[in-house]
Amino acid sequence: MFGTSGIRGRVGETVTAATALDVGRAVGTEASRVVVGRDARTTGETLRDALIAGLRETGADVIDVGRAATPTVARAIAARSADAGVVVTASHNPAPDNGFKLWTPSGQAYPPARQEGVADRIRDERYDLTPWDGQGSLERWSGATDHHRNALVDAGKRAATDELPESDPLDACSIVVDVGNGTGGVTVDALRALGAHVETLGARPDGRFPARPSEPTPENCETLAATVRAVDADLGIAHDGDADRMVAVTDAGAFVPGDQLLALFGRAVASAGDRVAAPVNTSLAVADALEAHGVNLVYTPVGDVHVADRATAPDVVIGGEPSGAWIFPTETLCPDGPLAAVRLALLAATTPLSTRLTDIEQYPIRRSSIETNRKDETMTAVRSLVTDAFTDVSTLDGVRAETDDGWFLLRASGTQPLIRVTAETRDETAADRLLERATSLVEQALVSIDDS
């Protein structure tokens, strides 16, 4: 039921009002006070209403913050002394989709065991429904976005350096923010409050995402890159539909790969001996860039919930996914795109982003997929083949093997009948060879299970 980041799917098929009702009943059975919010999707109101009905049926009191960014909702949980939070969102998925993300008071997503508990409760229909006079209350809180914005401004002022005045640290900074018709407008407000000159793209929330697709890929950020160049801005920022992701464009108008951003954030935040948490599909370039500063990269399974879980350790100062999810654990355990935007703007205000990235390498990375309807059996066979052939193997998420040239990862897709193959080396030719070798192991595994 849960993927790498909540429940998500096509409305009317995978996700319905009945789904929302069941999620509300399951969460409300375990929590007494719950914050609810939604992104800008046109189906959000219907699903929110069903979700709230399910929560209140169990006696849970509900604080509805309305349309807001996912990190805004996550931060509101502790602010309103609630036990849990639910956001109606499909994040970066296209407009026909919607879903649900579940959060704890620390801002951390429900960990896998707790997600599975919710899924089990829904499957078994184990709900504690209250009698007519025990229904939970409903209140509206319009101050959630202001609360988030104020926290961002405070964080920006705390992070200001000797080169930047604390009162107005971004006074000389020009930024273009592509909100993508989502709920990330809080970024614009916070940057302006910190003194920046901000131009916007797609600033009007619209769940049809008319300006560009919700996911901020390099292709979908071409207008942002062109605008940064046209207005001679210092930085470009883009969010996905619920603003838990943040990607960037340099002052030269070049899209910044997520691995480079992770290395940049890690070097800015971490000191020698600290650790940075990232998923197993993170580029070798990140480890190299951090190691040069005495900072260690620790791997997690793919998914921001796993990164956040690792970021609870005291030696982890930042967690991130190259897809654009950034977790600053001293602030919140929720991926907070607006917070990442503020932190990046502060870096760009002192040294151009294009200059900061010059010594962070980009290595050749290769990807392919192999179709199979027997993912579990295939991965079992793959695990055996890889561990027999290589000495440095991790099975943290899929199978990752370190080689003299680089690494490869074989991992079953969470949503499609595919085994995904990723290979990275420091050399172009070696990358092709390693991908071919990794792919052959999957093909060998498929033959072995067909013969069994």
PDB file of C-alpha atoms in Angstrom, residues 166 380 416:
ATOM      1  CA  GLU A 166      21.801  39.071   9.946  1.00  0.00           C
ATOM      2  CA  THR A 380      16.896 -13.577  -4.605  1.00  0.00           C
ATOM      3  CA  GLN A 416       6.610  -1.411 -11.925  1.00  0.00           C
TER       4      GLN A 416
END
